Coordinates of C-alpha atoms in Angstrom, one line a residue:
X14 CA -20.8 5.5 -70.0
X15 CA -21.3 9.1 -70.5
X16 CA -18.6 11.1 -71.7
X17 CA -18.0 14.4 -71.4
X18 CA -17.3 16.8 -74.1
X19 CA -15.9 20.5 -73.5
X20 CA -16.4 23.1 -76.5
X21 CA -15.5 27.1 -76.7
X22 CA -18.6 28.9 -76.8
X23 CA -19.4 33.0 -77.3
X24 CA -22.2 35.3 -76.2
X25 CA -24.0 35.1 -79.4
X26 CA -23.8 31.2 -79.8
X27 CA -24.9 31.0 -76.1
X28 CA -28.2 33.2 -76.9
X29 CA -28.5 31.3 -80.1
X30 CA -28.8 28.1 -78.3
X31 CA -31.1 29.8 -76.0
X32 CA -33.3 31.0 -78.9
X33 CA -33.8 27.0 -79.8
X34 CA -34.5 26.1 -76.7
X35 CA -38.2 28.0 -76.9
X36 CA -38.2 27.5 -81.1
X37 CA -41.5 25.3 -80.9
X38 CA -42.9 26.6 -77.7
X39 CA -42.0 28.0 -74.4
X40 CA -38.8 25.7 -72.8
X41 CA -35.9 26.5 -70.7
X42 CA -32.0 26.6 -71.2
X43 CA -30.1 25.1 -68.9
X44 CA -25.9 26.4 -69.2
X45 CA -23.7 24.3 -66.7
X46 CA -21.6 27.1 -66.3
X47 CA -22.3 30.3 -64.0
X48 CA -23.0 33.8 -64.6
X49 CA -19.9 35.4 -64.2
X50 CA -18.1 32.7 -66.3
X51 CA -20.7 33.8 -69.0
X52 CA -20.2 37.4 -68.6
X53 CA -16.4 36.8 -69.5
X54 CA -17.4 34.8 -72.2
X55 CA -16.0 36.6 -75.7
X56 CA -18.8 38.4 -77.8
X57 CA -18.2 36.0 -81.4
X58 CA -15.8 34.0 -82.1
X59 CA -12.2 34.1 -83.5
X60 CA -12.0 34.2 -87.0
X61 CA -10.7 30.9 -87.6
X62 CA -7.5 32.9 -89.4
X63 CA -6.3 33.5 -86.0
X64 CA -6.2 30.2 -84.8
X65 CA -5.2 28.1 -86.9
X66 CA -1.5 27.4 -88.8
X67 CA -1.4 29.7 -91.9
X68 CA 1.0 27.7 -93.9
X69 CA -1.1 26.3 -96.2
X70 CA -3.1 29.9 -96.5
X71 CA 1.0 31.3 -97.2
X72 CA 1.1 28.7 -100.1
X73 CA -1.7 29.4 -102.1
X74 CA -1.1 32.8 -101.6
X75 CA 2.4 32.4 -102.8
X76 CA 1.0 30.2 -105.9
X77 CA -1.2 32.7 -107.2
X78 CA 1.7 35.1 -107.5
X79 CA 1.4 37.2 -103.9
X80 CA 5.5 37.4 -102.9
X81 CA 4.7 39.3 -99.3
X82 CA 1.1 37.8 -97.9
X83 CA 1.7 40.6 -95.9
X84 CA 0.4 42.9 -98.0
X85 CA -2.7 41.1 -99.1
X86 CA -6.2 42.7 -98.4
X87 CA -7.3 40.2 -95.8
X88 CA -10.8 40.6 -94.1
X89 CA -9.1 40.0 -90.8
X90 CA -5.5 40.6 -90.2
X91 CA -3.6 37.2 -89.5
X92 CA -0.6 37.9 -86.8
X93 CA 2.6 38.6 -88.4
X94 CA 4.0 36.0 -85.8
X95 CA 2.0 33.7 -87.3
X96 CA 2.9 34.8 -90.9
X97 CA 6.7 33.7 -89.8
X98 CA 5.9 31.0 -88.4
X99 CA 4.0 29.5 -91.8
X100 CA 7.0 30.6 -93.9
X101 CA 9.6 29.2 -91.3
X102 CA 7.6 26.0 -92.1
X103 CA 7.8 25.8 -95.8
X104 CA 11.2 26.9 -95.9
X105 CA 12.3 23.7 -94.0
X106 CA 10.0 21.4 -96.2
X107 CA 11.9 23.4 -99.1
X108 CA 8.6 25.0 -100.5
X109 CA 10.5 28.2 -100.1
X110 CA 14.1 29.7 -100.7
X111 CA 16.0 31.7 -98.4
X112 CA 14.1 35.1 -100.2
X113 CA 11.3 33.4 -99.5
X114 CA 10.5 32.8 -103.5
X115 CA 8.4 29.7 -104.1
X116 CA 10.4 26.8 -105.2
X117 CA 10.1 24.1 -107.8
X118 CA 9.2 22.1 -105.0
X119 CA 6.8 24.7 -103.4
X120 CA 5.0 25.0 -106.8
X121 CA 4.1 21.2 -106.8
X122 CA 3.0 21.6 -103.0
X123 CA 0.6 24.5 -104.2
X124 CA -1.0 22.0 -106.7
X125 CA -2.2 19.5 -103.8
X126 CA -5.4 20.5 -101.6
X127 CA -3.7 19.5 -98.6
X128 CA -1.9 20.5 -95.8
X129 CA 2.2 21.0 -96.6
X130 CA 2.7 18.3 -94.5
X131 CA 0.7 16.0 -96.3
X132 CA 1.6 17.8 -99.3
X133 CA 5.0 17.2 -98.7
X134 CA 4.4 13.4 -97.3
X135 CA 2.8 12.5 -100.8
X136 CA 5.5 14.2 -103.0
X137 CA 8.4 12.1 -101.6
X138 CA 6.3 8.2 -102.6
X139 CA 7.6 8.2 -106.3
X140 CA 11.4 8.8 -104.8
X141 CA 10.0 5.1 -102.6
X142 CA 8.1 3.8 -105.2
X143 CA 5.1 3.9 -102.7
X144 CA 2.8 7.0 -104.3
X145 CA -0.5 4.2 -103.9
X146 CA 0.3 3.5 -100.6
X147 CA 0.9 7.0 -99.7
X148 CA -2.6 8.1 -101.9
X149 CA -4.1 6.0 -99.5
X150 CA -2.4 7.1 -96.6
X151 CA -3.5 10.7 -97.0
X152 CA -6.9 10.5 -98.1
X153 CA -7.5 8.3 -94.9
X154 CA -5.8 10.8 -92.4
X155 CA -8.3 13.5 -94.0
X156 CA -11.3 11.1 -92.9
X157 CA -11.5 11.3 -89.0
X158 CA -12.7 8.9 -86.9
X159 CA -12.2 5.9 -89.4
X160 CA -13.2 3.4 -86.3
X161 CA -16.5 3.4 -84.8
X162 CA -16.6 2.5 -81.4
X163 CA -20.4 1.6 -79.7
X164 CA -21.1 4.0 -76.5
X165 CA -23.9 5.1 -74.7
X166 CA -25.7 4.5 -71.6
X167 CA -28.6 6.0 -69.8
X168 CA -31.0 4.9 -66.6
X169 CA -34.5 3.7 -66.6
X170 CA -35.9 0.3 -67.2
X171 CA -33.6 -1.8 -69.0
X172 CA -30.3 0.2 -68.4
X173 CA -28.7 -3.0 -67.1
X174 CA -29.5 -5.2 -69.9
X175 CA -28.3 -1.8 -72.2
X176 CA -24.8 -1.4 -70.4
X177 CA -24.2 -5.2 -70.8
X178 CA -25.4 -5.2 -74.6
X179 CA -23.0 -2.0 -75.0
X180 CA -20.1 -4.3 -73.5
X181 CA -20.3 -6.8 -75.8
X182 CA -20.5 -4.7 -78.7
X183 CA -17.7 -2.8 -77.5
X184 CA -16.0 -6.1 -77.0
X185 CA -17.0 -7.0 -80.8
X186 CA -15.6 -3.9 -82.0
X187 CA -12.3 -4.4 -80.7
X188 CA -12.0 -7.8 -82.1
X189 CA -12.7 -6.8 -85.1
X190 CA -10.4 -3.7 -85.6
X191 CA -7.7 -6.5 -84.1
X192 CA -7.3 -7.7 -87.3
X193 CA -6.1 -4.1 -89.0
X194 CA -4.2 -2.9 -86.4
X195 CA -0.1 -2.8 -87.1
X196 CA 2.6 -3.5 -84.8
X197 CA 4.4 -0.3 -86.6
X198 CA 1.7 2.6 -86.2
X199 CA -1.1 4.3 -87.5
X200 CA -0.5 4.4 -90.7
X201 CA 0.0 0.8 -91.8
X202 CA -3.0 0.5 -90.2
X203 CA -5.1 3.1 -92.2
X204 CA -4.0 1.4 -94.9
X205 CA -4.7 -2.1 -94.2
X206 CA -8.6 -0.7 -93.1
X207 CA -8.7 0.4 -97.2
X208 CA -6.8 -2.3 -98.9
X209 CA -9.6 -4.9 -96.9
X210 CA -12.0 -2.3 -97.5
X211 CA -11.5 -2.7 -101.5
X212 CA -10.6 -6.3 -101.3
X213 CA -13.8 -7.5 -99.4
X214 CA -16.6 -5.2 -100.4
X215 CA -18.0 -3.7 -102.8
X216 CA -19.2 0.0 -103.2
X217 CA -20.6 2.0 -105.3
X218 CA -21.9 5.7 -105.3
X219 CA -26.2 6.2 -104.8
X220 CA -25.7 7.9 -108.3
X221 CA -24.7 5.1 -109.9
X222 CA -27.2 2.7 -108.5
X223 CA -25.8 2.4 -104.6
X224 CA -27.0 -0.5 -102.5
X225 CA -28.9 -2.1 -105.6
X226 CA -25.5 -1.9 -107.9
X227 CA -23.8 -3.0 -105.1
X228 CA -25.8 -6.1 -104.9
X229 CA -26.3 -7.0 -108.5
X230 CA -22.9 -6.7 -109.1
X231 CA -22.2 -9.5 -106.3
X232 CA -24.8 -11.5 -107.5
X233 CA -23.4 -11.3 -111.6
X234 CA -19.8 -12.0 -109.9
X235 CA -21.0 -15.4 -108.3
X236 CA -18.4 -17.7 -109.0
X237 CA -15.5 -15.5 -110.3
X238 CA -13.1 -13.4 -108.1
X239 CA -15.8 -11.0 -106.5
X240 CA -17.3 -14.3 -104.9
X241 CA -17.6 -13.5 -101.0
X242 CA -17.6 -10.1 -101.2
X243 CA -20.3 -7.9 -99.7
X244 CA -22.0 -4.5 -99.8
X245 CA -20.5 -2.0 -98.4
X246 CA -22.5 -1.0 -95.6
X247 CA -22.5 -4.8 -94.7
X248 CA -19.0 -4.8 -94.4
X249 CA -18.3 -1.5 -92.7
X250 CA -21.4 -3.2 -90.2
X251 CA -19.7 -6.2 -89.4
X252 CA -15.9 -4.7 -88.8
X253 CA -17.3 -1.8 -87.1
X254 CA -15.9 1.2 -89.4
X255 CA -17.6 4.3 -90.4
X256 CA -18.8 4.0 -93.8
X257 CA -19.2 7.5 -94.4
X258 CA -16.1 8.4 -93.4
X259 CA -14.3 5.1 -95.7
X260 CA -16.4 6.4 -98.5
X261 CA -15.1 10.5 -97.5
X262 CA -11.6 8.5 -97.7
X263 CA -12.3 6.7 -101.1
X264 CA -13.3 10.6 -102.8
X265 CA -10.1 12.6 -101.5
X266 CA -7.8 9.0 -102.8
X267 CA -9.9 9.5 -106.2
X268 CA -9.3 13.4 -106.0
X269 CA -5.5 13.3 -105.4
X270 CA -5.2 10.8 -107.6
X271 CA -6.5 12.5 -110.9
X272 CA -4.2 15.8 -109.4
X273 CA -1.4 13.6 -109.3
X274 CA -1.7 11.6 -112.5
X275 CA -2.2 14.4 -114.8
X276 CA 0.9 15.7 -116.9
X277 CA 2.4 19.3 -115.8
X278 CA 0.9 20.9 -119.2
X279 CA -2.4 20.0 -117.6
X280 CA -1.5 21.5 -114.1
X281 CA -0.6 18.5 -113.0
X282 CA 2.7 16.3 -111.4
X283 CA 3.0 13.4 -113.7
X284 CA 3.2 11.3 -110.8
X285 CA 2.9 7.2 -111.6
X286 CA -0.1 6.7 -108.9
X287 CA 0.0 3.1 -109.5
X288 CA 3.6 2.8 -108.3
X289 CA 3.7 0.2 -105.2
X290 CA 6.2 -1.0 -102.7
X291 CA 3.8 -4.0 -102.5
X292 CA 5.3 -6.4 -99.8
X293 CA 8.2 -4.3 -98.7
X294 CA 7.1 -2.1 -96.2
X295 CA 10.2 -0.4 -94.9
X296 CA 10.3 2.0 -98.3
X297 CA 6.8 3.1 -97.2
X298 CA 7.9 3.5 -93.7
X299 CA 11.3 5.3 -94.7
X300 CA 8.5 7.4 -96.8
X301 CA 6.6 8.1 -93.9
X302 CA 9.6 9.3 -92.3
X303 CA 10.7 11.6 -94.8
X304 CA 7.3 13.3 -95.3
X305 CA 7.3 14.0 -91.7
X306 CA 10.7 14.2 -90.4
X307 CA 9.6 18.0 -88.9
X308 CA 7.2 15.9 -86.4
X309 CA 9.2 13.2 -84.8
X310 CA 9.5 12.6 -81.4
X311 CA 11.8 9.7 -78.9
X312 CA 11.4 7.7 -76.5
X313 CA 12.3 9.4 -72.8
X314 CA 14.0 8.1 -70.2
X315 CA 14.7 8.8 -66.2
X316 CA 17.6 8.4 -64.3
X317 CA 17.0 6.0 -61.4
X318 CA 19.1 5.6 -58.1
X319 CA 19.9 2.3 -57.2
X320 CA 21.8 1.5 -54.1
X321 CA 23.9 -2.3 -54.5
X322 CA 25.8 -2.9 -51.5
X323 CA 26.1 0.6 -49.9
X324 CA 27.0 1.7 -53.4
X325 CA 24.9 4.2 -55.3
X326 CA 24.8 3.2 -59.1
X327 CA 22.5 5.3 -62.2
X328 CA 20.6 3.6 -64.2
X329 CA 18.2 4.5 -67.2
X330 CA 15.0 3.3 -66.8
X331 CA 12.6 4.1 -70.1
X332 CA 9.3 6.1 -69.4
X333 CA 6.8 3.8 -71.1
X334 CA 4.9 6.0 -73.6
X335 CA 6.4 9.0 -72.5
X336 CA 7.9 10.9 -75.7
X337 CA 9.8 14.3 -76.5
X338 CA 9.9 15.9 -79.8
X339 CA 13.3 15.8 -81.7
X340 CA 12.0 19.8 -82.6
X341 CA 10.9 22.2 -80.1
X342 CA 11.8 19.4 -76.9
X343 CA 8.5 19.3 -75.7
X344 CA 7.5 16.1 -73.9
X345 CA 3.9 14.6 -75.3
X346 CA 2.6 10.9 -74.5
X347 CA 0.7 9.0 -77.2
X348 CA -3.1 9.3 -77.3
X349 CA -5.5 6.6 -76.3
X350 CA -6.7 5.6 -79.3
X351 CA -3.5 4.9 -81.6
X352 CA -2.7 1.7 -82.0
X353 CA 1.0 2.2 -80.7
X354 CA -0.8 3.1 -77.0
X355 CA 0.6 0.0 -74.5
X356 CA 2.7 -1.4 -76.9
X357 CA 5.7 -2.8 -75.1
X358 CA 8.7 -2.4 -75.8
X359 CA 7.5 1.0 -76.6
X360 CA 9.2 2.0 -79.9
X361 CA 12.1 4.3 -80.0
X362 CA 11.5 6.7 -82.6
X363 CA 8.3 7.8 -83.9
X364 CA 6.9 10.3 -86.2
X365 CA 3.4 11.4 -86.1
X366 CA 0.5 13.5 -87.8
X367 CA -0.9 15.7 -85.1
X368 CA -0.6 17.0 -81.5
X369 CA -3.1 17.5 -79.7
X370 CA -3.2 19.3 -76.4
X371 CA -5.9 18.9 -73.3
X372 CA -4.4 18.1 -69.7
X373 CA -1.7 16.5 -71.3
X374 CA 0.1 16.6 -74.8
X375 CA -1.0 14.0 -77.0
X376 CA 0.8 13.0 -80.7
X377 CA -1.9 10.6 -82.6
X378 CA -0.8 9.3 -86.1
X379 CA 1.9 7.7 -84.9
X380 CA 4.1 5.4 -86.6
X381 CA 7.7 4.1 -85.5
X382 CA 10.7 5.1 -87.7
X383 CA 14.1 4.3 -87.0
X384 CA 16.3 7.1 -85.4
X385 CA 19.0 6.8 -88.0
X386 CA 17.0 7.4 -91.2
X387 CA 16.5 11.1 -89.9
X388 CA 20.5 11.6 -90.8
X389 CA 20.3 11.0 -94.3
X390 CA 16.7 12.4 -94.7
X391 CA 17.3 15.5 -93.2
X392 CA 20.8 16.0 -92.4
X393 CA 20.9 20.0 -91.6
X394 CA 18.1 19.1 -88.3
X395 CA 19.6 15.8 -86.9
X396 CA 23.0 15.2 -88.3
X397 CA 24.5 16.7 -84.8
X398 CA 22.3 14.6 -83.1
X399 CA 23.3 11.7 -84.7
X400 CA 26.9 11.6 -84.0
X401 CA 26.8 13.2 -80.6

C-alpha cells in the first residue's frame, strides 16, 4: 500500500528540490500542489525556536546562570508567550520557585540532556528503586520507530506475488512484536524490546570488531550462558526491530548512565543506576506516573437515553478509546500504533509521552496508571478531583 506523507515546505526548499531535479541532466519537477497554493507558500522556514516548546532551552539557560531568558541575545526572538509557557512548566515539575530561581531540583534537571519531562521522569526512579528500568525507559523513547513494520507496493509484473509476500511479512512482524507487547502500555513494552534485546543477542560496536566480535564471542561462549544467543543484526532480523534505532537506544542508556552515576563533585547525581524493581512492576508503574503526572488523560464517557417501559432512564456508556486530558480538558484518542489501541476494557487512566495532532488528537506513549496515585503524587492538581 502506498502511504501518503504530508510535509511543510517553503519557496526556497521548493526551488531547491527543483534544482535536483535537473542536477545530472535536463529533468522535470513535478509539485502536486498548484500555483497559487505555492505562491502563498512562506519564503524559509520558521526558525525551529518558534515552534517548538522552549522549556528545555529556559533550563539551560537558567543553569548557566541567565535569571530572565528574556534578556538573552538570541538570534531570533522566541515569543514571550512561549517564554511563560516554558517557565509555567518547570515551575509545576518544581525545577523553578515561585521567583522563578532554579531549584535544587531544577539544577539536577539541567544536568540531564533531555527533555524536563524525561528529566523529571528519570529523577523520581531512585525514590521507586527503579532508576535501570527508567534508564531504559528513556533512552528507548529518544529512539523512534523502535518497530519495523514491512510496506511497500508498486504495479508491473510481479506486483501480485509482491503484495502477497508484503502480507506475510507483515503478518510475521506482528507475531513477532506479540511477544513484547504489555497489557499495561508503552512503556513496559519498550522495555521488554531491550531486556530481550540484551538477553538474546549479542552486540558490539564496528570499532570494536562489530559483526566479527559479535560472532567470535558466540562461538568462544559455546556451552556457557551466552549459548543461543545471536548477532545482533540476526536478532533485530528475525523480531522485526530496527537495529539502528536499538543500537541509538543502547548509546543514550550508556550516556545517562555515566551522567547519572557520577558523584555531584564530578557534576554528576550520584544516582545508584543499578537499582531495580525487578519483578514488581507497579513501583515502575507508580514511577511512570509520577514523572508524568502533567500528561495524564481518562477514559470518557456519553450519556445514553434508554427508554424501559415508557420510562426514560440515563446511562453511561464508555467511549472506547476516546480520552480527555486531566490538564487543559482536551479530548485525544490513542494512536494506531501503541499497543494500548483496541484493548478492551479500555483502561481508565493513562499517562502518556506525546500528543500528536493531525485530523484528530492522538496521545502515543501510553501507559495505564491508576486514577488514585495522582492524589498523593501530585496533590495541588488532582486532590479536588479526587474527592469530588
Amino acid at each position: 500500500a502506498v502511504q501518503n506523507i504530508c510535509t511543510h515546505t517553503h519557496t526556497y526548499k521548493a526551488a531547491q528540490r527543483a534544482g535536483r531535479a535537473g542536477r545530472m541532466s535536463s529533468g522535470y519537477c513535478f509539485r502536486l500542489y498548484p500555483e497559487y497554493a505555492f505562491e502563498t507558500l512562506e519564503k524559509t522556514t520558521m526558525p525551529e525556536i518558534l515552534r517548538v516548546n522552549l522549556a528545555h532551552v529556559v533550563l539551560q539557560l537558567k543553569g548557566m546562570g541567565i535569571h530572565d531568558p528574556r534578556t538573552f541575545d538570541f538570534l531570533t526572538v522566541p515569543n514571550t508567550q512561549s517564554l511563560l509557557k516554558a517557565f509555567e512548566l518547570l515551575y509545576a515539575l518544581g525545577a523553578v520557585d515561585s521567583t522563578m530561581n532554579l531549584t535544587i531540583y531544577g539544577k539536577k534537571m539541567a544536568k540531564l540532556p533531555l527533555d524536563p519531562i524525561f528529566s523529571h521522569l528519570l529523577l523520581q526512579s531512585p525514590k521507586y528503586e527503579c532508576t535501570a528500568e527508567m534508564l531504559t525507559a528513556v533512552a528507548m523513547l529518544s529512539a523512534e520507530n523502535i518497530f519495523y513494520r514491512p510496506g511497500g507496493g508498486g504495479g508491473g509484473s510481479g506486483a501480485m506475488e509482491e503484495e502477497v509476500g508484503v502480507a506475510s511479512s507483515m503478518s510475521k512482524a506482528s507475531a513477532a512484536h506479540r511477544r513484547f507487547a504489555s497489557h499495561e502500555g508503552d512503556l513496559p513494552t519498550l522495555l521488554a524490546v531491550y531486556q530481550a534485546w540484551r538477553k538474546e543477542a549479542v552486540y558490539i560496536p564496528s570499532s570494536m570488531g562489530g559483526m566479527k566480535a559479535q560472532k567470535r564471542q558466540i562461538r568462544d561462549n559455546k556451552g556457557s550462558k551466552g549459548m543461543g544467543k545471536l548477532p545482533h543484526g540476526e536478532w533485530c532480523t528475525r523480531n522485526f526491530i530496527s537495529g539502528r534505532a536499538l543500537v541509538r537506544a543502547h548509546d543514550v542508556r550508556n550516556q545517562l548512565s555515566e551522567i547519572c552515576s557520577r558523584t555531584e563533585e564530578k557534576n554528576g547525581l550520584g544516582m545508584d543506576v543499578f537499582a531495580s524493581c525487578g519483578a514488581e512492576m507497579e513501583s515502575f508503574f507508580k514511577c511512570v506516573c509520577a514523572g508524568l503526572f502533567l500528561q495524564v488523560a481518562s477514559r470518557m464517557q456519553s450519556i445514553v437515553e434508554i427508554k424501559k417501559g415508557g420510562s426514560r432512564n440515563l446511562a453511561a456508556n464508555n467511549l472506547r478509546g476516546r480520552y480527555k486530558t486531566k490538564i487543559g480538558g482536551e479530548e485525544v484518542s490513542i494512536h494506531p500504533a501503541s499497543a494500548m489501541f483496541g484493548r478492551n476494557p479500555a483502561p481508565k487512566c493513562v499517562v502518556y509521552t506525546e500528543l500528536l495532532v493531525t485530523k484528530k488528537t492522538y496521545i502515543r506513549g501510553v501507559t495505564q496508571v491508576r486514577e488514585e496515585w495522582l492524589t498523593d503524587i501530585a496533590p495541588q492538581f488532582f486532590k479536588r478531583e479526587a474527592t469530588s
